[in-house]
Coordinates of C-alpha atoms in Angstrom, one line a residue:
Chain A
M246 CA 11.2 -4.1 10.1
K247 CA 8.4 -2.4 12.0
K248 CA 7.2 1.2 12.1
L249 CA 8.8 2.9 15.1
P250 CA 6.6 4.6 17.7
D251 CA 7.0 8.4 17.9
A252 CA 9.3 8.5 20.9
E253 CA 11.8 6.0 19.6
F254 CA 11.6 7.7 16.2
E255 CA 12.6 11.0 17.8
I256 CA 15.7 9.3 19.3
M257 CA 16.6 7.8 15.9
K258 CA 16.4 11.2 14.3
V259 CA 19.0 12.5 16.8
V260 CA 21.2 9.4 16.2
W261 CA 21.0 9.9 12.4
A262 CA 21.9 13.6 12.8
N263 CA 25.1 13.0 14.7
I264 CA 28.4 11.2 14.0
P265 CA 28.8 8.0 15.9
P266 CA 29.6 6.9 18.5
I267 CA 26.4 8.3 20.2
T268 CA 26.1 8.5 24.0
T269 CA 22.9 8.9 26.0
N270 CA 24.3 12.2 27.2
M271 CA 24.2 13.5 23.6
I272 CA 20.6 12.4 23.3
M273 CA 19.7 14.0 26.6
E274 CA 21.3 17.3 25.5
Q275 CA 19.6 17.4 22.2
L276 CA 16.2 16.0 23.0
G277 CA 15.8 15.2 26.7
N278 CA 15.4 18.8 27.8
E279 CA 13.0 19.7 25.0
K280 CA 10.8 16.7 25.7
A281 CA 11.3 16.8 29.5
W282 CA 12.5 13.2 29.4
K283 CA 14.5 11.8 32.3
A284 CA 17.7 9.9 31.7
P285 CA 16.2 6.5 32.6
T286 CA 13.5 7.1 30.0
V287 CA 16.0 7.8 27.3
I288 CA 18.1 4.7 28.3
S289 CA 15.1 2.4 28.2
L290 CA 14.0 3.8 24.8
M291 CA 17.5 3.2 23.5
S292 CA 17.7 -0.3 24.8
R293 CA 14.4 -1.0 23.1
L294 CA 15.9 0.3 19.8
V295 CA 18.8 -2.1 20.3
E296 CA 16.3 -4.9 20.7
R297 CA 14.6 -3.9 17.5
G298 CA 17.9 -3.9 15.7
F299 CA 18.0 -0.2 15.0
L300 CA 21.0 0.5 17.2
S301 CA 24.1 -1.4 18.0
T302 CA 25.8 -0.9 21.3
E303 CA 29.2 -1.5 23.0
K304 CA 30.7 -0.7 26.3
K305 CA 34.0 1.3 26.3
G306 CA 35.3 1.5 29.7
K307 CA 32.7 3.3 31.8
E308 CA 30.6 4.7 29.0
R309 CA 28.1 2.8 26.7
T310 CA 28.1 4.0 23.2
Y311 CA 25.6 3.5 20.4
S312 CA 25.6 3.6 16.6
A313 CA 22.8 3.3 14.0
K314 CA 22.4 -0.1 12.4
I315 CA 19.7 1.0 10.0
D316 CA 20.4 4.3 8.1
K317 CA 17.9 7.0 7.7
E318 CA 17.4 6.5 3.9
E319 CA 16.7 2.8 4.4
Y320 CA 14.1 3.4 7.1
L321 CA 12.5 6.3 5.1
Q322 CA 12.1 4.0 2.1
F323 CA 10.5 1.4 4.4
E324 CA 8.1 3.8 6.1
T325 CA 6.9 5.8 3.2
G326 CA 7.0 2.8 0.8
N327 CA 4.6 1.1 3.1
F328 CA 2.3 4.0 2.9
I329 CA 2.3 4.0 -0.9
K330 CA 1.9 0.3 -1.1
K331 CA -1.0 0.4 1.3
Y332 CA -2.9 3.1 -0.8
H333 CA -1.9 1.9 -4.2
S334 CA -1.5 5.3 -5.7
N335 CA 1.0 8.0 -6.4
S336 CA -0.9 10.8 -4.8
F337 CA -0.3 11.2 -1.1
S338 CA -3.6 12.8 -0.2
S339 CA -6.7 14.2 -1.8
F340 CA -6.5 17.4 0.2
V341 CA -3.1 18.4 -1.0
S342 CA -2.1 20.6 -4.0
S343 CA 1.1 19.4 -5.6
L344 CA 3.1 21.5 -8.0
F345 CA 3.2 18.6 -10.2
E346 CA 1.3 15.5 -9.5
G347 CA 1.6 12.9 -12.2
R348 CA 3.6 10.2 -13.7
K349 CA 7.3 10.5 -14.3
I350 CA 8.7 11.9 -17.5
N351 CA 11.6 10.6 -19.5
E352 CA 14.8 12.5 -19.4
K353 CA 14.6 12.8 -23.2
D354 CA 11.1 14.3 -23.1
I355 CA 12.2 16.8 -20.4
D356 CA 15.1 17.9 -22.6
E357 CA 12.7 18.4 -25.5
L358 CA 10.4 20.5 -23.4
I359 CA 13.3 22.7 -22.2
K360 CA 14.4 23.1 -25.8
W361 CA 10.9 24.0 -26.9
V362 CA 10.6 26.7 -24.2
K363 CA 14.0 28.1 -25.2
D364 CA 13.0 28.2 -28.8
R365 CA 10.0 30.2 -28.0
R366 CA 12.2 33.1 -26.8
E367 CA 13.8 33.7 -30.2
Chain B
M92 CA -35.0 5.2 0.1
Q93 CA -36.4 4.6 -3.4
S94 CA -36.7 8.2 -4.2
L95 CA -33.2 8.9 -2.8
V96 CA -31.6 6.1 -4.9
C97 CA -33.5 7.4 -8.0
A98 CA -32.5 11.0 -7.3
V99 CA -28.8 10.1 -6.9
G100 CA -28.8 7.7 -9.9
L101 CA -30.5 10.3 -12.1
S102 CA -28.3 13.2 -11.1
S103 CA -25.3 11.0 -11.6
I104 CA -26.4 10.3 -15.2
T105 CA -27.5 13.8 -16.1
M106 CA -24.4 15.5 -14.5
S107 CA -22.2 12.9 -16.3
L108 CA -23.7 14.0 -19.6
I109 CA -23.0 17.7 -18.9
A110 CA -19.5 16.8 -17.7
L111 CA -18.8 14.8 -20.8
L112 CA -20.0 17.8 -22.9
L113 CA -17.5 20.1 -21.1
L114 CA -14.8 17.5 -21.4
F115 CA -15.5 17.1 -25.1
L116 CA -15.4 20.9 -25.6
S117 CA -12.3 21.2 -23.5
P118 CA -9.7 21.3 -26.3
F119 CA -11.7 24.0 -28.1
L120 CA -12.2 26.0 -24.9
F121 CA -8.5 25.6 -24.1
K122 CA -7.6 27.6 -27.1
K123 CA -10.0 30.4 -26.7
Y124 CA -10.7 30.9 -23.0
S125 CA -8.5 31.3 -20.0
P126 CA -8.2 28.0 -18.0
K127 CA -9.6 29.7 -14.9
W128 CA -13.1 29.7 -16.4
Q129 CA -13.0 26.0 -17.1
Y130 CA -11.7 25.4 -13.6
Y131 CA -14.7 27.2 -12.1
S132 CA -17.1 25.6 -14.6
W133 CA -16.1 22.3 -13.2
L134 CA -17.0 23.6 -9.8
V135 CA -20.5 24.2 -10.9
I136 CA -20.7 20.7 -12.2
I137 CA -19.2 19.3 -9.0
I138 CA -21.8 21.2 -6.9
G139 CA -24.4 19.7 -9.3
F140 CA -23.2 16.3 -8.5
I141 CA -23.2 16.9 -4.7
F142 CA -26.8 18.2 -4.6
P143 CA -29.0 15.7 -6.4
F144 CA -32.2 17.5 -5.2
R145 CA -33.2 20.7 -7.0
P146 CA -36.1 23.0 -6.9
H147 CA -39.3 21.4 -8.3
F148 CA -37.6 18.1 -7.9
R149 CA -40.3 15.9 -6.5
F150 CA -40.6 12.2 -7.0
A151 CA -44.1 10.9 -7.3
P152 CA -45.5 13.5 -5.0
V153 CA -48.9 11.8 -4.9
K154 CA -48.0 8.2 -4.7
V155 CA -51.1 7.0 -6.4
R156 CA -50.2 3.5 -5.6
I157 CA -51.2 0.7 -7.9
L158 CA -53.7 -1.7 -6.6
T159 CA -52.8 -5.3 -6.5
I160 CA -55.9 -6.6 -5.0
D161 CA -55.3 -10.1 -3.9
T162 CA -59.0 -10.7 -3.2
Y163 CA -59.5 -11.2 -6.9
T164 CA -57.1 -14.1 -7.1
S165 CA -57.4 -15.9 -3.9
K166 CA -60.2 -16.6 -1.5
E167 CA -58.1 -16.6 1.6
S168 CA -57.2 -13.0 1.2
T169 CA -60.8 -12.1 0.4
M170 CA -61.5 -13.3 3.9
S171 CA -58.8 -11.2 5.4
T172 CA -60.1 -8.2 3.5
L173 CA -63.5 -8.8 4.8
N174 CA -62.2 -9.0 8.3
S175 CA -60.2 -6.0 8.3
G176 CA -62.5 -4.1 6.1
V177 CA -59.7 -2.0 5.0
E178 CA -57.3 -3.0 2.2
I179 CA -54.1 -1.1 2.6
F180 CA -52.7 -0.4 -0.7
T181 CA -49.2 -1.5 -1.3
D182 CA -46.7 -0.4 -3.9
S183 CA -46.9 -2.3 -7.1
D184 CA -44.1 -4.5 -6.3
A185 CA -42.9 -5.1 -2.8
S186 CA -39.7 -6.8 -4.0
A187 CA -38.9 -3.7 -6.0
I188 CA -38.8 -1.8 -2.7
S189 CA -36.4 -4.3 -1.1
V190 CA -34.1 -4.1 -4.2
F191 CA -34.1 -0.3 -3.9
N192 CA -33.3 -0.6 -0.2
M193 CA -30.5 -3.0 -0.9
I194 CA -29.1 -0.7 -3.6
G195 CA -29.5 2.2 -1.2
Y196 CA -27.5 0.5 1.6
I197 CA -24.8 -0.6 -0.7
W198 CA -24.5 2.9 -2.0
I199 CA -24.3 4.4 1.6
V200 CA -21.7 1.8 2.6
G201 CA -19.6 2.5 -0.5
M202 CA -19.9 6.3 0.2
C203 CA -18.7 5.9 3.8
F204 CA -15.9 3.6 2.6
V205 CA -14.6 6.0 0.0
L206 CA -14.9 9.0 2.3
G207 CA -13.2 7.1 5.2
Y208 CA -10.4 5.9 2.9
H209 CA -9.5 9.4 1.8
I210 CA -9.7 10.8 5.3
I211 CA -7.6 8.1 6.8
K212 CA -5.1 8.5 4.0
H213 CA -4.8 12.2 4.6
Y214 CA -4.5 11.7 8.3
R215 CA -1.7 9.2 7.9
F216 CA 0.0 11.5 5.4
T217 CA 0.0 14.4 7.7
R218 CA 1.3 12.2 10.5
M219 CA 4.1 11.1 8.3
V220 CA 4.9 14.7 7.4
K221 CA 5.0 15.6 11.1
R222 CA 7.5 12.8 11.8
W223 CA 9.8 13.4 8.9
S224 CA 9.7 17.1 8.1
D225 CA 11.8 19.9 9.5
E226 CA 11.0 23.6 9.6
V227 CA 12.9 25.6 7.0
T228 CA 15.2 27.9 8.9
D229 CA 17.2 29.3 6.0
K230 CA 16.7 33.1 6.4
Q231 CA 17.0 33.8 2.7
V232 CA 14.1 31.4 1.9
L233 CA 12.0 32.8 4.7
A234 CA 12.6 36.3 3.5
I235 CA 11.3 35.3 0.0
L236 CA 8.2 33.8 1.6
N237 CA 7.6 37.0 3.6
V238 CA 7.9 39.3 0.6
L239 CA 5.5 37.1 -1.4
K240 CA 3.0 37.0 1.5
T241 CA 3.0 40.8 1.8
D242 CA 2.6 41.2 -2.0
M243 CA -0.4 38.8 -2.0
G244 CA -1.9 40.3 1.2
I245 CA -1.7 37.1 3.2
T246 CA -1.7 37.7 6.9
K247 CA -2.1 34.1 8.1
E248 CA 1.0 32.3 9.3
V249 CA 2.5 30.1 6.6
Q250 CA 4.4 27.1 7.7
L251 CA 7.3 26.1 5.5
K252 CA 8.8 22.7 5.9
R253 CA 11.2 20.5 4.2
C254 CA 10.1 16.9 3.7
P255 CA 12.4 14.2 2.4
F256 CA 9.9 11.8 1.0
I257 CA 7.7 14.1 -1.2
P258 CA 8.6 14.3 -4.9
S259 CA 7.2 17.8 -5.6
P260 CA 6.5 21.0 -3.6
M261 CA 3.0 20.9 -2.2
M262 CA 0.5 22.8 -0.1
F263 CA -2.2 21.8 2.3
G264 CA -4.3 23.3 5.1
F265 CA -7.7 24.9 5.2
T266 CA -7.3 27.9 7.4
S267 CA -3.5 28.3 7.6
P268 CA -1.3 26.8 4.9
T269 CA 1.6 24.5 5.2
I270 CA 4.0 24.4 2.3
L271 CA 6.2 21.4 1.9
L272 CA 9.4 21.4 -0.1
P273 CA 11.2 18.2 -1.2
A274 CA 14.8 17.6 -0.3
A275 CA 16.0 19.1 -3.6
S276 CA 17.8 22.4 -3.3
Y277 CA 16.2 24.9 -5.5
H278 CA 17.7 28.1 -6.8
K279 CA 16.5 31.3 -5.2
D280 CA 14.7 32.4 -8.4
E281 CA 13.0 29.0 -8.6
L282 CA 11.9 29.3 -5.0
V283 CA 10.1 32.6 -5.8
F284 CA 8.0 30.9 -8.4
I285 CA 7.4 27.7 -6.4
L286 CA 6.3 29.5 -3.2
K287 CA 4.1 31.9 -5.2
H288 CA 2.5 29.0 -6.9
E289 CA 1.7 27.3 -3.6
L290 CA 0.4 30.6 -2.0
V291 CA -1.9 31.1 -5.0
H292 CA -3.4 27.7 -4.2
F293 CA -4.0 28.9 -0.7
V294 CA -5.5 32.3 -1.7
R295 CA -7.9 30.5 -4.1
K296 CA -9.0 28.1 -1.4
D297 CA -8.2 25.1 -3.6
T298 CA -8.1 22.8 -0.6
W299 CA -11.8 23.5 -0.1
Y300 CA -12.5 22.9 -3.8
K301 CA -10.7 19.6 -3.5
C302 CA -12.9 18.7 -0.6
L303 CA -16.0 19.3 -2.7
V304 CA -14.5 17.1 -5.5
L305 CA -13.9 14.4 -2.9
L306 CA -17.5 14.7 -1.6
A307 CA -18.8 14.3 -5.2
I308 CA -16.5 11.3 -5.7
S309 CA -17.8 9.7 -2.5
I310 CA -21.5 10.2 -3.4
H311 CA -21.0 9.0 -7.0
W312 CA -18.3 6.4 -6.3
F313 CA -20.1 4.0 -8.7
N314 CA -19.8 6.4 -11.6
P315 CA -16.5 6.2 -13.5
V316 CA -17.1 9.6 -15.1
V317 CA -16.7 11.4 -11.7
H318 CA -13.3 9.8 -11.2
F319 CA -12.3 10.8 -14.7
I320 CA -13.5 14.4 -14.0
S321 CA -11.4 14.7 -10.9
K322 CA -8.3 14.1 -13.0
A323 CA -9.4 16.8 -15.5
I324 CA -10.0 19.2 -12.5
N325 CA -6.6 18.6 -11.1
L326 CA -5.1 19.5 -14.4
H327 CA -7.2 22.7 -14.7
C328 CA -6.4 23.6 -11.1
E329 CA -2.7 23.6 -12.0
L330 CA -3.2 25.3 -15.4
S331 CA -5.2 28.1 -13.8
C332 CA -2.9 28.4 -10.9
D333 CA 0.0 28.8 -13.3
Q334 CA -2.0 31.5 -15.0
D335 CA -2.5 33.4 -11.7
V336 CA 1.2 33.1 -10.9
I337 CA 2.5 34.7 -14.2
G338 CA -0.4 37.0 -14.7
D339 CA 0.4 39.1 -17.8
A340 CA 4.1 38.7 -17.4
D341 CA 6.5 38.9 -20.4
C342 CA 7.8 36.1 -22.4
I343 CA 11.1 35.9 -20.4
T344 CA 9.3 35.5 -17.1
R345 CA 7.1 32.8 -18.6
Q346 CA 10.1 31.0 -19.8
Q347 CA 11.7 31.1 -16.4
Y348 CA 8.6 29.9 -14.8
S349 CA 8.3 27.0 -17.3
E350 CA 11.9 26.1 -16.6
T351 CA 11.2 26.1 -12.9
I352 CA 8.3 23.7 -13.3
I353 CA 10.4 21.5 -15.6
A354 CA 13.2 21.5 -12.9
V355 CA 10.7 20.3 -10.3
I356 CA 9.6 17.5 -12.6
R357 CA 13.1 16.5 -13.5
Y358 CA 13.9 16.2 -9.8
Q359 CA 10.6 14.2 -9.3
S360 CA 11.4 11.9 -12.2
R361 CA 14.9 11.3 -11.0
A362 CA 14.0 10.8 -7.4
K363 CA 15.0 7.4 -6.2
T364 CA 12.4 7.5 -3.4
V365 CA 9.4 5.3 -3.2
L366 CA 7.9 7.1 -6.1
S367 CA 10.3 5.3 -8.4
T368 CA 7.6 2.6 -8.5
T369 CA 5.3 4.8 -10.5
F370 CA 5.2 4.6 -14.2
Y371 CA 6.4 7.0 -16.8
G372 CA 3.8 8.8 -18.9
G373 CA 3.3 12.4 -17.5
T374 CA 4.6 14.0 -20.7
K375 CA 1.3 14.8 -22.3
G376 CA -0.1 16.7 -19.3
M377 CA 3.2 18.5 -18.8
K378 CA 3.3 19.7 -22.4
K379 CA -0.2 21.1 -22.1
R380 CA 0.9 23.0 -19.1
I381 CA 4.0 24.4 -20.6
I382 CA 2.2 25.4 -23.8
S383 CA -0.5 27.1 -21.6
I384 CA 2.2 29.0 -19.6
M385 CA 4.0 30.2 -22.8
D386 CA 0.8 31.2 -24.5
T387 CA 0.7 35.0 -24.6
S388 CA -2.3 35.4 -26.8
S389 CA -5.1 37.2 -25.1
K390 CA -7.9 34.9 -23.9
K391 CA -11.5 35.7 -23.5
G392 CA -12.9 35.6 -20.0
G393 CA -15.2 32.7 -20.2
I394 CA -18.1 33.9 -18.0
T395 CA -20.4 32.7 -20.8
I396 CA -19.1 29.1 -20.3
L397 CA -19.7 29.4 -16.6
I398 CA -23.3 30.7 -17.0
G399 CA -23.9 28.2 -19.8
I400 CA -22.8 25.3 -17.7
F401 CA -24.9 26.6 -14.8
I402 CA -28.0 26.9 -16.9
I403 CA -27.6 23.5 -18.5
T404 CA -27.0 22.0 -15.0
I405 CA -30.3 23.4 -13.7
G406 CA -32.1 23.0 -17.0
I407 CA -31.3 19.4 -17.9
S408 CA -31.9 18.1 -14.5
V409 CA -35.4 19.6 -14.4
A410 CA -36.1 18.2 -17.9
F411 CA -34.9 14.8 -16.8
T412 CA -36.9 14.8 -13.6
S413 CA -40.1 15.6 -15.2
S414 CA -39.6 13.1 -18.0
S415 CA -38.8 10.4 -15.4
F416 CA -42.0 11.2 -13.7
K417 CA -43.8 10.7 -17.0
E418 CA -42.1 7.3 -17.4
D419 CA -43.4 6.4 -13.9
K420 CA -46.9 7.3 -15.1
N421 CA -46.7 5.3 -18.3
E422 CA -45.6 2.3 -16.3
S423 CA -48.6 2.6 -14.1
S424 CA -51.0 3.0 -17.0
V425 CA -49.7 -0.2 -18.5
K426 CA -50.6 -2.0 -15.4
K427 CA -53.9 -0.3 -15.3
V428 CA -54.7 -1.7 -18.8
T429 CA -54.0 -5.2 -17.7
V430 CA -56.2 -4.8 -14.7
T431 CA -59.1 -3.3 -16.6
A432 CA -58.9 -6.0 -19.2
A433 CA -59.4 -8.5 -16.4
A434 CA -62.1 -6.4 -14.8
T435 CA -64.3 -6.0 -18.0
S436 CA -64.4 -9.7 -18.5
G437 CA -67.6 -9.7 -16.5
K438 CA -70.9 -8.1 -17.4
P439 CA -70.6 -5.4 -20.1
G440 CA -71.0 -1.9 -18.8
V441 CA -70.5 -3.1 -15.3
E442 CA -67.2 -2.4 -13.7
Q443 CA -66.1 -5.5 -11.8
P444 CA -63.6 -5.3 -9.0
P445 CA -60.7 -5.1 -8.9
Y446 CA -59.7 -2.0 -10.7
S447 CA -56.9 0.3 -9.9
D448 CA -57.3 3.6 -8.2
G449 CA -56.4 4.9 -11.7
A450 CA -60.2 5.0 -12.0
V451 CA -60.2 8.0 -9.8
L452 CA -57.4 9.8 -11.7
P453 CA -59.5 11.1 -14.6
L454 CA -61.6 13.0 -12.1
L455 CA -58.5 14.8 -10.8
Q456 CA -56.4 17.5 -12.4
Y457 CA -52.7 16.8 -12.8
D458 CA -50.5 19.7 -11.9
S459 CA -47.6 19.2 -14.1
E460 CA -45.6 22.0 -12.5
M461 CA -45.7 20.6 -9.0
H462 CA -46.3 17.0 -10.0
V463 CA -49.3 16.6 -7.8
Y464 CA -52.9 15.7 -8.4
R465 CA -55.4 18.4 -7.6
Y466 CA -59.1 18.5 -7.0
K467 CA -60.8 21.8 -6.9
G468 CA -57.4 23.4 -6.9
K469 CA -56.2 21.6 -3.7
W470 CA -53.7 18.8 -3.7
V471 CA -55.1 15.4 -3.0
R472 CA -53.8 13.9 0.3
L473 CA -56.1 10.9 0.7
I474 CA -58.6 9.0 -1.4
D475 CA -61.0 6.7 0.3
D476 CA -62.2 4.2 -2.3
R477 CA -63.5 1.4 -0.1
Y478 CA -66.8 0.0 -1.3
I479 CA -69.0 -3.0 -1.1
W480 CA -69.7 -5.1 -4.3
N481 CA -71.8 -8.2 -4.3
G482 CA -71.7 -8.2 -0.5
M483 CA -67.9 -8.1 -0.3
S484 CA -65.6 -5.3 0.5
Y485 CA -63.2 -4.1 -2.1
G486 CA -61.0 -1.2 -2.9
G487 CA -58.9 0.7 -0.3
L488 CA -57.2 3.8 0.7
S489 CA -54.6 5.6 -1.2
T490 CA -52.5 8.4 0.1
G491 CA -50.2 11.0 -1.4
S492 CA -46.7 11.4 -0.1
E493 CA -46.0 13.8 2.7
G494 CA -47.3 17.1 1.5
D495 CA -45.8 20.5 1.7
N496 CA -48.5 23.0 2.2
N497 CA -46.1 25.9 1.6
T498 CA -45.4 25.0 -2.0
W499 CA -48.5 23.0 -2.9
G500 CA -51.2 25.0 -1.1
D501 CA -54.1 23.4 0.8
F502 CA -54.8 19.7 0.7
I503 CA -58.0 17.8 0.3
D504 CA -59.2 14.4 1.4
L505 CA -61.7 12.6 -0.9
K506 CA -64.1 9.8 -0.8
T507 CA -65.5 8.0 -3.8
V508 CA -69.2 7.5 -4.4
R509 CA -69.9 4.5 -6.6
N510 CA -73.1 3.7 -8.5
P511 CA -74.7 0.6 -6.9
N512 CA -75.6 -0.9 -10.3
T513 CA -72.6 -0.2 -12.5
N514 CA -70.1 0.3 -9.6
K515 CA -68.6 3.2 -11.5
I516 CA -67.4 6.2 -9.6
E517 CA -70.0 8.9 -9.9
Q518 CA -68.7 11.6 -7.7
L519 CA -66.0 12.6 -5.2
L520 CA -66.9 13.9 -1.8
E521 CA -64.7 15.8 0.5
L522 CA -64.0 14.0 3.8
S523 CA -64.2 16.0 7.0
K524 CA -61.1 16.6 8.9
E525 CA -62.3 14.3 11.6
E526 CA -63.0 11.4 9.2
A527 CA -59.7 11.9 7.5
R528 CA -57.9 11.8 10.8
T529 CA -59.5 8.5 11.8
I530 CA -58.6 6.9 8.4
L531 CA -55.0 8.1 8.5
A532 CA -54.7 6.8 12.1
T533 CA -55.7 3.3 10.8
L534 CA -53.2 3.6 8.0
N535 CA -50.4 4.4 10.4
Q536 CA -51.1 1.5 12.7

């Protein structure tokens, strides 16, 4: 799997947000106007996504329909996981304040903390 | 380069000592003082790390260079000395300079690397956020945000986005904040606390603080203490932010806030996103945070800590710089001894060449405040100690470092007058401006 360029990624976002089968018309309606893309642009972007194995396509009568071959979660894991792997750390950026930035906590320890807080009330 | 390397190395050591002191006192301070003071005490230390140069911080202002007169050991160089007539003094060890240069370059490369790494990482992170996040459109949530903004007097636009890959709510942005929420659906009451927490970060300009920490890490990348400090600062940043969120609220509010934070962590720990690769072990920091939130005992404002750290930062560095200068001097006096030992092997009472320009030093006054040598109250810029002995030219010129007339006052250029029989320096004459200019011109060639 390779990281998608921005334009193709935008198309995939629309594909993921809709129930298949997806038509180019749907993409045009939801994205084409906003981005000022013409129909041929969208069609070529989608055929590239088919080549990449992100979309599958079939022709039903006159109309060509598409559906996602890779789901959103899978691709999200890939893209963000790559980022984490590349930077070997669990902090995303040094310029960001996280509400809690640290290692994970056992469910048991969390329950204990909750209990401790509750006990303080009495 | 040498003085830069020394200054950075020295400030790294001195500031580390101060930082370790604060780290060591931390548990005690945690009980007595509000976390805010510790957070800003760290800021003083971070600034101390960033600026290695301080007032009265001068390295070897008069570089009275140690003579290594080759004429004494080899005839070939005697010839060259004769030809040129001027022996230009070199630093005691030329290889030491190249070592310092090498260290300097490695340091600069490392600094650029660390800085670049963090900037690229942040850039890639913001790009990823742009791709994956969606604006929050929920009217209820936006209403909560607006109420909080008005309460806190924030007029800047605050972007609120939902981002599927982040494990915990976060905030970034220098001039206008962007708050990111993870995919988790928080309760309305929880959102109030979460958003307030992130807005407090913005109001306190914590992003700028983080920049300074990063700058200190980049400059002192070779120092493990700095990396350690940044972790402590992160904890104190959150502790003091929590404190600002709850203010002097009652026990029930504190409990609700604690539960909100625990909920955030529970979600983060359960998340099956990429972060599942990280290890368990955040319990200790978390407990500290919850205890701090639930602590209703009144805490002292710790302005004394802040001032104390400030004074120590300035004080220790000055003490260290002057002692380091003394070390320099000791070193040179050791070398002088060996040279004089060789020199006195000739006729008793007669000073044979070579001998170091240290012979001039007893005639000068050392200004321990400014770390310069003075003669008749003026700082010594140039000493011309070229002389003829047994028909051969010896000695040379020594120059002080680039002077600063504003702080050191007027300079003086001197020439030695040696006794033709004993070759001892009998007196010092002041060179005219014209003479000095000619000599300096030959040096700069």
